[in-house]
């Protein structure tokens, strides 16, 4: 793949607020091994402002399933720019007014606008992403899934299976209502998706992260700022959205380091090398644990290690009579074999009934969505988490970045990593190289 930017330019170091660089050992261990070159990450969100200098040469032409007529390189979020923020966590280049840098600065971003979420839009967006070269798909959004069998709309499950066949890793936010209704959310609840919960800089689960058995891993999701579409930095964001973007960036780094490994193998590597956080062992907030880049990049993981994400997908497909990794270009309607005209007529009316039922369910689900809580004064709420803004948005050029506006008790010294330096891989999965 021909780089769009200048590969000879050195990557700037992280902004002082990017505490996850220490937790992930980005500069000391990860970047000497990989910076994400050769991997395209699709960001299914509100689009990305590709004109910001922090995205110089990073953002590819994408698609817009929101009906707003863009190619994804304009952020249609009416507020600060959720999609731009998530993309900045993955592949911002540093420099510009913000000096913000993503964890995978040599990866490329494929923006897909699907803010007006529905099962059909979600499925179309996933298919578009993997058909246009994305090997990682980042979905920092969630919607209530209680009305769907297995908590996954059938057309989304079919798209997930299609992505598995196309060798793409799907990463989605577990949800931000864990201390409230805690409803299961799709696409995170869908088999075959890496569902991401959120933790803070000490490894404690974020109180609002969803508590569901589908959670796979956790990522940094508290006190995580991001770049807005207006070029300003937004401080102290929180939510499984940010955690998802950072985990997607981490997956891009791992895929770049192991270009010959399949999506299944990459996810197996990730779940086998996590760092246990929260309650001991698998739990409903952080899943199998916090994704550990240093472990995933260096551990020797046997091919016999568990692979719970794809085991769920294979089981779901087997229940439909499909083989593992199966996927189709159009949703499949199952019916008994037969060549009679009566069978054809019944099949037609069956499909018609399913369409009508889907419309009714979508209407009910939309009516049940909880509106986001009103943002506190001085913050931006996207419905995915909040970002206190540094200065009023869209008021002159972005200011020089100043000290954060604390919303938590001040911490002494630098932000520590919850993971000890050069933490080795979990016992039983080989030894870590380079120690």
JSON list of C-alpha atoms in Angstrom, two decimals, residues 143-148 177 181-185 360-371:
[
{"chain": "A", "resi": 143, "resn": "UNK", "atom": "CA", "xyz": [-28.26, 0.69, 20.22]},
{"chain": "A", "resi": 144, "resn": "UNK", "atom": "CA", "xyz": [-30.70, -1.34, 22.28]},
{"chain": "A", "resi": 145, "resn": "UNK", "atom": "CA", "xyz": [-30.85, -4.96, 21.13]},
{"chain": "A", "resi": 146, "resn": "UNK", "atom": "CA", "xyz": [-33.44, -6.54, 23.43]},
{"chain": "A", "resi": 147, "resn": "UNK", "atom": "CA", "xyz": [-35.99, -7.08, 20.65]},
{"chain": "A", "resi": 148, "resn": "UNK", "atom": "CA", "xyz": [-33.67, -9.15, 18.47]},
{"chain": "A", "resi": 177, "resn": "UNK", "atom": "CA", "xyz": [-25.58, 2.48, 30.53]},
{"chain": "A", "resi": 181, "resn": "UNK", "atom": "CA", "xyz": [-30.92, 0.17, 32.33]},
{"chain": "A", "resi": 182, "resn": "UNK", "atom": "CA", "xyz": [-27.90, -1.90, 31.24]},
{"chain": "A", "resi": 183, "resn": "UNK", "atom": "CA", "xyz": [-29.70, -3.16, 28.14]},
{"chain": "A", "resi": 184, "resn": "UNK", "atom": "CA", "xyz": [-27.76, -5.35, 25.73]},
{"chain": "A", "resi": 185, "resn": "UNK", "atom": "CA", "xyz": [-26.50, -3.26, 22.81]},
{"chain": "A", "resi": 360, "resn": "UNK", "atom": "CA", "xyz": [-42.45, -2.48, 13.29]},
{"chain": "A", "resi": 361, "resn": "UNK", "atom": "CA", "xyz": [-39.56, -3.63, 15.51]},
{"chain": "A", "resi": 362, "resn": "UNK", "atom": "CA", "xyz": [-37.33, -0.76, 14.31]},
{"chain": "A", "resi": 363, "resn": "UNK", "atom": "CA", "xyz": [-40.11, 1.72, 15.11]},
{"chain": "A", "resi": 364, "resn": "UNK", "atom": "CA", "xyz": [-40.55, 0.29, 18.60]},
{"chain": "A", "resi": 365, "resn": "UNK", "atom": "CA", "xyz": [-36.80, 0.30, 19.25]},
{"chain": "A", "resi": 366, "resn": "UNK", "atom": "CA", "xyz": [-36.44, 3.90, 18.08]},
{"chain": "A", "resi": 367, "resn": "UNK", "atom": "CA", "xyz": [-39.24, 4.95, 20.42]},
{"chain": "A", "resi": 368, "resn": "UNK", "atom": "CA", "xyz": [-37.50, 3.22, 23.31]},
{"chain": "A", "resi": 369, "resn": "UNK", "atom": "CA", "xyz": [-34.13, 4.90, 22.84]},
{"chain": "A", "resi": 370, "resn": "UNK", "atom": "CA", "xyz": [-33.18, 7.00, 25.78]},
{"chain": "A", "resi": 371, "resn": "UNK", "atom": "CA", "xyz": [-32.21, 10.53, 24.81]}
]
